[in-house]
XYZ file of C-alpha atoms in Angstrom:
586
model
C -29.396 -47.122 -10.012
C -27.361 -46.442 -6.786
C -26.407 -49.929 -4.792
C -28.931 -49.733 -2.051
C -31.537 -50.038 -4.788
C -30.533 -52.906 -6.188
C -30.089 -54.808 -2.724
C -33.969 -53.892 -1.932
C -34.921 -55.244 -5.511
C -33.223 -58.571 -5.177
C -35.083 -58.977 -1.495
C -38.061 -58.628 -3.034
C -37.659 -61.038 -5.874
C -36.461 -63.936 -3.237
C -39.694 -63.133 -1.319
C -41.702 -62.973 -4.243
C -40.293 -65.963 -6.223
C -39.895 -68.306 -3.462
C -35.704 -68.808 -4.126
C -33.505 -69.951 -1.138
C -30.497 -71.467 -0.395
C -31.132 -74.939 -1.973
C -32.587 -76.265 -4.583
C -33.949 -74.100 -8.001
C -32.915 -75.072 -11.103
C -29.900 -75.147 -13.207
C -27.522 -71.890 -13.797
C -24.938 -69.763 -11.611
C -26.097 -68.570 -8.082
C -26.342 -64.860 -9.318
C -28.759 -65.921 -12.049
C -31.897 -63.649 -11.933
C -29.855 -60.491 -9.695
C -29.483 -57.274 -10.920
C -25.412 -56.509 -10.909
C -23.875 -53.590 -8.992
C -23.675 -50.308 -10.703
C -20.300 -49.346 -11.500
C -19.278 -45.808 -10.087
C -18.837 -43.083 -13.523
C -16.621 -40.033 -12.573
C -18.699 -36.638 -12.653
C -18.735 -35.327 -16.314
C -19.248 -31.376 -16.077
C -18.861 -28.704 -13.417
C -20.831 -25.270 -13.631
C -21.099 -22.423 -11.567
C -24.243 -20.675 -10.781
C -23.096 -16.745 -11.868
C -19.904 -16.750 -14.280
C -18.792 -12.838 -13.136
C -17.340 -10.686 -10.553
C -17.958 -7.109 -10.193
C -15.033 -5.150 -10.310
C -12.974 -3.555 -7.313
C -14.934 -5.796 -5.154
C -12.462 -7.620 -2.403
C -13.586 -11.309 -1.426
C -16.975 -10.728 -3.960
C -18.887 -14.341 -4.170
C -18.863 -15.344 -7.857
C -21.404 -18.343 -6.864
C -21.975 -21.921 -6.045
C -20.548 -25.007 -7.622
C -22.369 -27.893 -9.266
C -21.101 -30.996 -10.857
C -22.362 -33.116 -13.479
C -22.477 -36.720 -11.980
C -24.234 -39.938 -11.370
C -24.988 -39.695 -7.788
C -25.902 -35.918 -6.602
C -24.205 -36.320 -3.036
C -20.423 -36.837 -1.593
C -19.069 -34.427 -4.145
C -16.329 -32.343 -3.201
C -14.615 -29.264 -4.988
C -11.328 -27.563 -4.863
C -8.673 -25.619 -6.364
C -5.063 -26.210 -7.167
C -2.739 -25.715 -3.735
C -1.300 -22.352 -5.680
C -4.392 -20.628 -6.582
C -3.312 -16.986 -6.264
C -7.160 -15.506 -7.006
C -10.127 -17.442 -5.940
C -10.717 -19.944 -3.231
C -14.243 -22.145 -1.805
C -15.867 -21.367 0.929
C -18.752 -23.716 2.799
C -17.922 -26.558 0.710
C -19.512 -25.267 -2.443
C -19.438 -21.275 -3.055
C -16.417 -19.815 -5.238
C -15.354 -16.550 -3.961
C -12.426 -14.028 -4.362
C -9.920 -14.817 -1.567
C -9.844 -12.311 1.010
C -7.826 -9.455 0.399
C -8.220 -10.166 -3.271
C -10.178 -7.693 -5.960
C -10.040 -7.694 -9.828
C -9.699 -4.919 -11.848
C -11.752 -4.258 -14.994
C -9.111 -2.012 -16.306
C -6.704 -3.891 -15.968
C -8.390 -7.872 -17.305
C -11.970 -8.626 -18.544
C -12.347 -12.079 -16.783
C -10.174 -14.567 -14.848
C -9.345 -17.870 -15.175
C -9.882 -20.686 -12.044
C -9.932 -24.835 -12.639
C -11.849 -26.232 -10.316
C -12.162 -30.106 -9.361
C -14.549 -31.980 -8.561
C -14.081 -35.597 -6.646
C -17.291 -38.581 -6.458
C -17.907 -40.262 -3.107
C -15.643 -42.932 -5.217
C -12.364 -40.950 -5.416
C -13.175 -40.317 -9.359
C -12.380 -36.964 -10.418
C -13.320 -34.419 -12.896
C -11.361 -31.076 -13.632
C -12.530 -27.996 -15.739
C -11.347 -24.640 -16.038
C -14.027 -21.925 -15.788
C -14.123 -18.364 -16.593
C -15.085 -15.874 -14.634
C -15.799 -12.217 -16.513
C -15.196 -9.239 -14.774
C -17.763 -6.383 -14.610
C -16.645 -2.881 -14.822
C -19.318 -1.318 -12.094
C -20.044 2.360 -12.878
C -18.859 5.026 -10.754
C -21.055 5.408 -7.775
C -20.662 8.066 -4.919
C -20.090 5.969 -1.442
C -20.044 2.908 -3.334
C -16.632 3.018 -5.521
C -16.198 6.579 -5.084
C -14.893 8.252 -1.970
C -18.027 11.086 -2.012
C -20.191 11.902 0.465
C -23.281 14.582 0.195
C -23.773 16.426 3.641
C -26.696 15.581 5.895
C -26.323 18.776 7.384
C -26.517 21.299 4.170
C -26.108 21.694 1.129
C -23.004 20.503 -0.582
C -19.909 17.791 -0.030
C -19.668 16.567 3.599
C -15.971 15.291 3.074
C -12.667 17.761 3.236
C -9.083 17.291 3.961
C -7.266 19.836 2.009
C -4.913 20.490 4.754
C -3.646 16.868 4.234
C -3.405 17.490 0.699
C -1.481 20.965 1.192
C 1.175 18.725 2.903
C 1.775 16.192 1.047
C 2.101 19.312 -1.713
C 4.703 20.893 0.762
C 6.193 17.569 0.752
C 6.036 17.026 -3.360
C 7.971 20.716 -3.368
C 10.435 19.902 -1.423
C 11.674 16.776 -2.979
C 10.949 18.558 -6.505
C 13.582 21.600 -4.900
C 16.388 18.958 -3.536
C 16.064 17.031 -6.965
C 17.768 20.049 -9.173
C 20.770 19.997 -6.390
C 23.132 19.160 -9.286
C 26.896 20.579 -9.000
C 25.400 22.827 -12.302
C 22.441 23.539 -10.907
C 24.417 24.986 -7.568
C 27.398 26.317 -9.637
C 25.243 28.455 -11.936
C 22.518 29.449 -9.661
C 25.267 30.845 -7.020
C 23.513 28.670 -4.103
C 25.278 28.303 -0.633
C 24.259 25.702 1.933
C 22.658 27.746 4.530
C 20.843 29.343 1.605
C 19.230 25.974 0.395
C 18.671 24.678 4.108
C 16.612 28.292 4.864
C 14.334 27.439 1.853
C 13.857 24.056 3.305
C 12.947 25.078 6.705
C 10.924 27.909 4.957
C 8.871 24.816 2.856
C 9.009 22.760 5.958
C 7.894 25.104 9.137
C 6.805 28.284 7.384
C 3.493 28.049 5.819
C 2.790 32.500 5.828
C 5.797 32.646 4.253
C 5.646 29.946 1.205
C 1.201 29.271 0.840
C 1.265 32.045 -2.187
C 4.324 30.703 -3.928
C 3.526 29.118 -7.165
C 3.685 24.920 -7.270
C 6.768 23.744 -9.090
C 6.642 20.215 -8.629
C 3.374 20.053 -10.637
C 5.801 21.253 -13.817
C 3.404 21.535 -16.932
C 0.295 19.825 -15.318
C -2.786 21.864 -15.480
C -3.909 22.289 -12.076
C -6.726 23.738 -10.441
C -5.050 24.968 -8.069
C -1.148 26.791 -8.513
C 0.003 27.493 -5.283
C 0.061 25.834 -1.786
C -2.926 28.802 -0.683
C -5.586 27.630 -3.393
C -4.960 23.979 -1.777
C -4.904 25.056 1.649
C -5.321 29.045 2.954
C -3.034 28.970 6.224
C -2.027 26.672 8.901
C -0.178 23.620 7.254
C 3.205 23.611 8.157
C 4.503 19.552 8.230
C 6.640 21.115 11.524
C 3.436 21.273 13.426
C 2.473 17.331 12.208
C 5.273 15.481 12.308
C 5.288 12.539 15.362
C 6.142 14.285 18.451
C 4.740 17.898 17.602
C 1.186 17.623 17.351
C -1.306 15.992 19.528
C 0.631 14.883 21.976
C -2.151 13.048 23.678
C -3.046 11.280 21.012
C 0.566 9.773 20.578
C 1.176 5.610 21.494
C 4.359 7.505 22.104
C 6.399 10.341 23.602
C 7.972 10.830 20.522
C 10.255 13.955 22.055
C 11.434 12.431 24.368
C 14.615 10.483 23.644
C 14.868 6.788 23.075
C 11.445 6.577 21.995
C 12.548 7.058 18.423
C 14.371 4.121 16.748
C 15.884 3.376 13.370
C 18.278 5.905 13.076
C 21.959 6.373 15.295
C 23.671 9.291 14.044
C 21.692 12.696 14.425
C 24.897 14.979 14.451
C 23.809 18.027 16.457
C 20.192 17.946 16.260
C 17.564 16.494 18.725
C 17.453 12.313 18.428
C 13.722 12.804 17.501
C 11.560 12.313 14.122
C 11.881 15.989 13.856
C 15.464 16.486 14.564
C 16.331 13.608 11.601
C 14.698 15.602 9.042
C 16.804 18.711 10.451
C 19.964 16.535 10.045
C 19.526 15.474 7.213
C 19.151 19.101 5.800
C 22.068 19.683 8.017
C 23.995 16.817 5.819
C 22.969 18.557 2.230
C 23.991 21.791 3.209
C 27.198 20.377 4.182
C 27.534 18.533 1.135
C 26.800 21.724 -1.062
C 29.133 24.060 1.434
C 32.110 21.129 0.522
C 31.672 21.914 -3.082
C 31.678 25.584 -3.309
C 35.002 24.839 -1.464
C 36.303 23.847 -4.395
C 36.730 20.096 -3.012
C 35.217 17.388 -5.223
C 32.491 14.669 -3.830
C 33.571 11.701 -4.727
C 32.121 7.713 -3.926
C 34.550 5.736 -2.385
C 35.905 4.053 -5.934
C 36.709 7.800 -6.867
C 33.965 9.121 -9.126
C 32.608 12.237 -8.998
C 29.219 12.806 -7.256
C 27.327 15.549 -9.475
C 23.983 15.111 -7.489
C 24.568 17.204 -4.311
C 21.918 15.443 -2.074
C 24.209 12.379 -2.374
C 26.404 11.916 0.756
C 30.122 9.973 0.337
C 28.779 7.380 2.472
C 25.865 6.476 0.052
C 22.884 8.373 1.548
C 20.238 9.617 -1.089
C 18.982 12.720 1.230
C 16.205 13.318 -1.027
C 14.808 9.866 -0.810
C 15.757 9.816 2.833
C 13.787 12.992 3.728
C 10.674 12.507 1.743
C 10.110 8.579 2.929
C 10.913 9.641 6.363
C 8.581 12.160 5.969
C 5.325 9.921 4.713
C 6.069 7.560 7.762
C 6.765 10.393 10.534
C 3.898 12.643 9.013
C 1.511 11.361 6.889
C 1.666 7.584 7.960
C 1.848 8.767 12.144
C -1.302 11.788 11.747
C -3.553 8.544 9.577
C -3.235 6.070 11.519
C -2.259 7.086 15.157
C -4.239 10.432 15.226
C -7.296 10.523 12.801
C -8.010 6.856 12.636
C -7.291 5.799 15.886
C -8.513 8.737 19.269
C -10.083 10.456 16.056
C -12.919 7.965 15.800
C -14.372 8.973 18.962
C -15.406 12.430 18.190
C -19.138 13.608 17.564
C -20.875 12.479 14.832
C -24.416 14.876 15.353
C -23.726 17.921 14.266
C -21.315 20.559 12.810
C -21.962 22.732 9.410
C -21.516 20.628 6.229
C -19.815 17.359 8.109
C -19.120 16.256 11.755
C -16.347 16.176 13.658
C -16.223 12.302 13.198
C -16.573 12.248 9.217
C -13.565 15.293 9.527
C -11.343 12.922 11.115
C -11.792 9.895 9.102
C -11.477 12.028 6.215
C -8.061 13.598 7.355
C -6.499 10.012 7.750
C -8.031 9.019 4.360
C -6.227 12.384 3.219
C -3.271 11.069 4.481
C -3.082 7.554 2.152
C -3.579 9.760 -0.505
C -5.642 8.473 -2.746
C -7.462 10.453 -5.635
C -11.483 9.823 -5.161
C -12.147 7.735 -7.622
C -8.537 5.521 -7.127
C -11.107 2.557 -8.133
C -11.356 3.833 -11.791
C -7.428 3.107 -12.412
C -5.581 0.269 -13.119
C -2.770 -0.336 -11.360
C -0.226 0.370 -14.423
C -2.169 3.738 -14.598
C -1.321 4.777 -10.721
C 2.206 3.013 -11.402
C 2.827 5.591 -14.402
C 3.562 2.411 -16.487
C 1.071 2.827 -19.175
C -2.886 2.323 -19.660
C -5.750 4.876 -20.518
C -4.122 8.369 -21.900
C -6.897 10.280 -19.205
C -5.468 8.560 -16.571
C -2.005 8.001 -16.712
C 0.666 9.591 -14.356
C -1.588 9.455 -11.789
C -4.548 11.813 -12.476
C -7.555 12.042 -14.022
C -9.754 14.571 -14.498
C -13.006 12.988 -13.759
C -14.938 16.588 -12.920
C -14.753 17.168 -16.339
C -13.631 20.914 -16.244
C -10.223 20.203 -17.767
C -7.533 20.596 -14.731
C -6.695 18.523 -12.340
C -7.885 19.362 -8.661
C -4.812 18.288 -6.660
C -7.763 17.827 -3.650
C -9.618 15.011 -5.248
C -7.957 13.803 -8.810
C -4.514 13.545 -8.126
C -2.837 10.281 -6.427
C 0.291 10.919 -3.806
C 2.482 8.981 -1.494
C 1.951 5.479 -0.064
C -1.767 5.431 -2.296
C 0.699 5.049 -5.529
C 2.801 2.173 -3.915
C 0.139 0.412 -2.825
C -0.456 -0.055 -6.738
C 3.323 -0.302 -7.571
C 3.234 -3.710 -5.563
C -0.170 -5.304 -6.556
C 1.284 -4.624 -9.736
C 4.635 -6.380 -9.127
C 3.133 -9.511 -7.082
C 3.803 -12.593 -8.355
C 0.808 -14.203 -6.639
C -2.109 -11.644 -6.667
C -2.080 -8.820 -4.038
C -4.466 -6.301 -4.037
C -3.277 -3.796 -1.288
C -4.732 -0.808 -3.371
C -8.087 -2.333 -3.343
C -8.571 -3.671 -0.163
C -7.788 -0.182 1.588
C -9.798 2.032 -0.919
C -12.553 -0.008 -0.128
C -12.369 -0.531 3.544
C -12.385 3.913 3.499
C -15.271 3.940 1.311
C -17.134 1.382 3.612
C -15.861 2.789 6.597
C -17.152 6.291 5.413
C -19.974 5.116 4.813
C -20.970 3.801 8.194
C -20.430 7.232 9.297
C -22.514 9.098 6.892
C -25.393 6.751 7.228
C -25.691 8.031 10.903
C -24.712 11.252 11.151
C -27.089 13.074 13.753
C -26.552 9.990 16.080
C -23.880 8.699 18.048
C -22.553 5.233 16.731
C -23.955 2.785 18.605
C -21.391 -0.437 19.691
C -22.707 -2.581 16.807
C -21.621 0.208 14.481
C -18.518 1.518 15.797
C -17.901 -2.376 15.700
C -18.171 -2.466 11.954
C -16.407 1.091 11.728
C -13.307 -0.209 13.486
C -13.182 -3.521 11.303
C -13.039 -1.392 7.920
C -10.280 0.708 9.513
C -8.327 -2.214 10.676
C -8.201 -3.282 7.019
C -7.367 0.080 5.644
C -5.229 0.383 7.635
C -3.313 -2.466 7.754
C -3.242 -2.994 3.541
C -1.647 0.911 3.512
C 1.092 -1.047 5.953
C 1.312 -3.488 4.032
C 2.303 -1.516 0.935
C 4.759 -0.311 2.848
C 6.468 -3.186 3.908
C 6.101 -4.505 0.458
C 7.824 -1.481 -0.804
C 10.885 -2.176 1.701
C 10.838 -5.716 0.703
C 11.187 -3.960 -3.073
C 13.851 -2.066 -2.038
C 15.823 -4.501 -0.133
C 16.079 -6.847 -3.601
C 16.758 -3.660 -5.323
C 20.000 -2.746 -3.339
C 20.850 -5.808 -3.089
C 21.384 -6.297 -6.940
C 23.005 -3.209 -6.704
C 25.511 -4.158 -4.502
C 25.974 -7.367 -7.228
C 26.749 -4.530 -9.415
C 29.522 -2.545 -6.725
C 30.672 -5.748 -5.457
C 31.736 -6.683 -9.436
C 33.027 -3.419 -10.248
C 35.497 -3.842 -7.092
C 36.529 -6.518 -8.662
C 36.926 -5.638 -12.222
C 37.533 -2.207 -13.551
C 35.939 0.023 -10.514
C 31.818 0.686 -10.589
C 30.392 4.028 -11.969
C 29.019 6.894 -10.644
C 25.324 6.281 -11.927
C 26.310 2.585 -9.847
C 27.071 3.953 -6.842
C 24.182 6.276 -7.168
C 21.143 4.166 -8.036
C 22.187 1.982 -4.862
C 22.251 5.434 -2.610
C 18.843 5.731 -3.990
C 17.780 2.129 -3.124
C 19.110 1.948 0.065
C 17.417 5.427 1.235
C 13.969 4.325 -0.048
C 14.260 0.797 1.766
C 15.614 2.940 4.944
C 13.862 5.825 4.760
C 10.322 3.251 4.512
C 11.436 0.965 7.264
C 11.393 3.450 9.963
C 7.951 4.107 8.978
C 6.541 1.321 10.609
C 6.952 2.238 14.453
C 4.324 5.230 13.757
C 1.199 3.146 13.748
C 0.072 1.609 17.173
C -1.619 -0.873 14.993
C 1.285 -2.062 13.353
C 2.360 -6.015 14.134
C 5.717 -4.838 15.140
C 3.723 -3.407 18.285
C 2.429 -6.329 18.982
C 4.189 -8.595 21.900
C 4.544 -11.634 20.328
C 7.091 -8.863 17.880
C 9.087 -7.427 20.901
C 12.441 -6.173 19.741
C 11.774 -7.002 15.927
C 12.194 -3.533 15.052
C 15.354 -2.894 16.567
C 16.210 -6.150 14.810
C 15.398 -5.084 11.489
C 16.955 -2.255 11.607
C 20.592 -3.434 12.985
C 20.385 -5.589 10.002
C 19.673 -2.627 7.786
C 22.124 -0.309 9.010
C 22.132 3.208 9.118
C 24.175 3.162 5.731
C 25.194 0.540 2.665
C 28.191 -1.291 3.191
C 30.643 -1.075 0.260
C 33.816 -0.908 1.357
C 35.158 -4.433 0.224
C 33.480 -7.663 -1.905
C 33.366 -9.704 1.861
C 32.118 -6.929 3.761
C 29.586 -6.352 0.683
C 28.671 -10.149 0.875
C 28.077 -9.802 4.874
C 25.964 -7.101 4.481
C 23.997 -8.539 1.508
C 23.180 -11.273 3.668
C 21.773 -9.166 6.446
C 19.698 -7.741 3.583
C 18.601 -11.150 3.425
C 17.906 -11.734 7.018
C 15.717 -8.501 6.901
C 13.583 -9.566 3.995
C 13.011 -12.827 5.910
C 11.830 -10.985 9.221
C 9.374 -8.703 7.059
C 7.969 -11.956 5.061
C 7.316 -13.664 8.571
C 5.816 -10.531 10.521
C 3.719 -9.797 7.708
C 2.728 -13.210 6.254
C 3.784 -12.376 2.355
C 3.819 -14.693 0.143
C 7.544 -16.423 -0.246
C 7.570 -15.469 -4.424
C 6.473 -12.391 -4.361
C 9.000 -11.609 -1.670
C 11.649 -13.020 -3.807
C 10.527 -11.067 -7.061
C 9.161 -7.643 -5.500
């Protein structure tokens, strides 16, 4: 009986019964009242579905409900730190935005939810919520499309998959650059830079040359022609080369380029650092056939040729530079961006609209069913034997097409930093799906022109694709920042002790190249927030801090540039709102 109630009773009783003020007989002056309830805290909360499906960002589990002894002024919410779920419209739990769970990866979740009485008295119980593994479903958690316009497939993009092969081959060839490998292979530096220049601009000359950075894998396809027949040289892609139109900048022209001081005697454009940087190796291999040893500054020998004196990891250098000025540039500021306004009526098995949004999905790099791995899986780190490393097979005919089944580039980090968040990220998610959807919207009107309310939604699911492949990047500098900067722990206590060791000196080359090499990828994408003008001059900023090599000369200067690490780490955090812990523990 709520309190209202019991006033109207006792009215009625005084009417009835003829009590006042005065008189009556004997007793107390509450005799014959009904007392005030006393307010019981709520005893149970429930949720109206207990699962999520899996893969599904922001999916509504359901809506709240609370055991209690009055039905209204109930409120419910979550601990301040809850890294998965959130309420939305008072009572409906939901996924936070952003936010997906992964059947492979856990069968349910865990939230505690409270619930607080018009009183103030509270109730707190921890649900659990079970996660649905969704079967594969073409256009729903598979990127597959059939044609509207024939018979067959209505997506391609094997060109973008021959170059991020080209790519793949030409880290695989700088990788045996060992003082053995040069010594007993008779190798000069002009002859390694004309193979590189042959992988990077020749495409006649290198398309029937078997793949070796596939090794042992069983591939459908076993040279760069099966992927791709002619055509794909990265020279003819890379910012400032290609679609010149279509660029948010003049990339040849000088000054428009930033990131990067030192481009010895090549052009000071995104083409003319890869071109240095080959310059650099084959100066570094033309030193040792000399007969005068590389050595790090604290004397050891440097055995891996494609590490400079100074502490640059040309391999890493080359190949990040290369998704950012390539593969990250032709997605987002090409195919995803002018590319959406092509025709989406007719054409043979696809339009011109669905080819472009396929060539920028191409160029994330994710196999077509990404959704059916766990994040260890596209990590490498463990999980189901038919999908670790990165493939899976899931035609069924027993090799791996290298089109549709294998994972490259930025699509793998996006996994390598869910996996490492300390409070949930799901960049891999949240951009798989947003290409699906946004695929979709295309598909369902091919033969039409996208009217506004359409290319509205198109646009919103390429805004988030685009922007969770960005953030996977930046999440991957932010990686690589901590990691050199525990390296340079490691230098900065060898200077101090004994001396440091080769392998020292180069696992923080390595480190600092892939934190460089990333951090110039950002200026590629018009839609990245360091474009936008509250962000003026940020770039420039991040990398002064960076440098354009690691500082190692002496503990202070080591501790001076460690703390510029810092400052960088900060600037990322705040221009892409990450989370402070998993910034600290990426």
């Amino acid at each position: 009986m709520n309190l209202r109630k019991s006033l109207l009773t006792t009215a009625v009783l005084a009417a009835t019964l003829g009590l006042t003020a005065c008189g009556g007989g004997s007793g107390s002056d509450n005799e014959g009242t009904t007392p005030p309830p006393v307010n019981k805290a709520p005893t149970d909360i429930a949720v109206s579905a207990s699962s999520v499906n899996d893969d599904q960002v922001g999916f509504v589990v359901g809506t709240l409900n609370a055991t209690d002894d009055s039905t209204s002024g109930l409120t419910f919410s979550l601990a301040a730190d809850e890294a998965l779920f959130e309420i939305v419209d008072g009572t409906r739990l939901k996924l936070k935005e952003g936010i997906a769970l992964n059947f492979e990866q856990q069968s349910d979740a865990k939230v505690t939810v409270t619930v607080t009485d018009a009183g103030g008295l509270t109730f707190s119980k921890e649900l659990t919520i079970s996660v649905e593994d969704v079967d594969a479903e073409n256009g729903v958690n598979i990127y597959e499309f059939a044609s509207k316009l024939g018979a067959g497939s209505s997506v391609s993009y094997s060109g973008q998959i021959a170059r991020h092969a080209l790519s793949a081959e030409i880290k695989h060839f700088i990788g045996q650059l060992t003082d053995d490998h040069i010594a007993t292979n008779g190798l000069t530096g002009s002859q390694v830079r004309e193979q590189l220049m042959l992988l990077w601009g020749d495409y006649e000359t290198v398309k029937d040359s078997s793949l070796k950075f596939v090794g042992d894998l069983e591939t459908k396809q076993r040279s760069f022609a099966e992927i791709s027949s002619s055509g794909k040289e990265l020279s003819l892609k890379i910012a400032g080369k290609d679609s010149l139109d279509k660029m948010h900048k003049a990339w040849q022209e000088e000054g428009n380029f930033l990131g990067w001081t030192d481009f010895g005697t090549q052009a000071k454009t995104p083409e003319g650092l890869i071109f240095h940087y080959f310059d650099l190796l084959a100066a570094n291999i033309d030193k040792f056939n000399s007969g005068e040893m590389l050595v790090d500054p604290d004397g050891n020998s440097i055995t891996k040729l494609y590490i400079t004196e100074s502490g640059l990891d040309l391999n890493q250098l080359i190949q990040k530079h290369t998704l950012g000025a390539l593969m990250f540039s032709q997605g987002t500021d090409d195919y995803l961006d002018q590319g959406l306004e092509e025709d989406n009526i007719s054409g043979d098995l696809y339009t011109s609209l669905e080819h472009q949004f396929d060539e920028g999905f191409g160029y994330f790099g994710a196999a077509r069913n990404y959704l059916e791995y766990s994040d260890d899986e596209l990590a490498g780190k463990g999980g189901r034997e038919a999908f670790a490393s990165g493939y899976n097979d899931y035609s069924g005919d027993g090799q791996i097409n290298l089109t549709s089944e294998y994972n490259w580039g930025n699509s793998t980090n996006a996994a390598k930093r869910d996996r490492g968040a300390t409070v949930t990220t799901d960049f891999s998610a949240a951009a798989m799906n947003a290409f699906i959807a946004g695929r979709k919207i295309i598909n369902d009107n091919v033969g039409a022109a996208l009217n506004t309310e359409q290319m509205d939604a198109l646009t919103v699911q390429r805004d988030i694709a685009v922007a969770n492949w960005e953030n996977a990047i930046a999440s991957t500098v932010v990686h690589y920042i901590n990691e050199t900067h525990a390296d340079l722990d490691t230098i900065a206590a060898g200077i101090a002790a004994d001396g440091y060791t080769a392998d020292d000196f180069a696992n923080m080359a390595k480190h600092f190249s892939e934190m460089k090499g990333f951090a110039m990828n950002f200026q590629f994408s018009p839609f990245s927030p360091f474009n936008a003008a509250a962000n003026e001059g940020k770039f420039a900023q991040l990398h002064g801090l960076l440098g354009d090599m690691p500082i190692v000369s002496d503990a202070a200067a080591i501790a001076a540039y460690q703390a510029n690490l810092m400052a960088a780490r900060d600037l990322l955090q705040s221009i892409y709102g990450f989370n402070a812990d998993n910034v600290a523990n990426w």
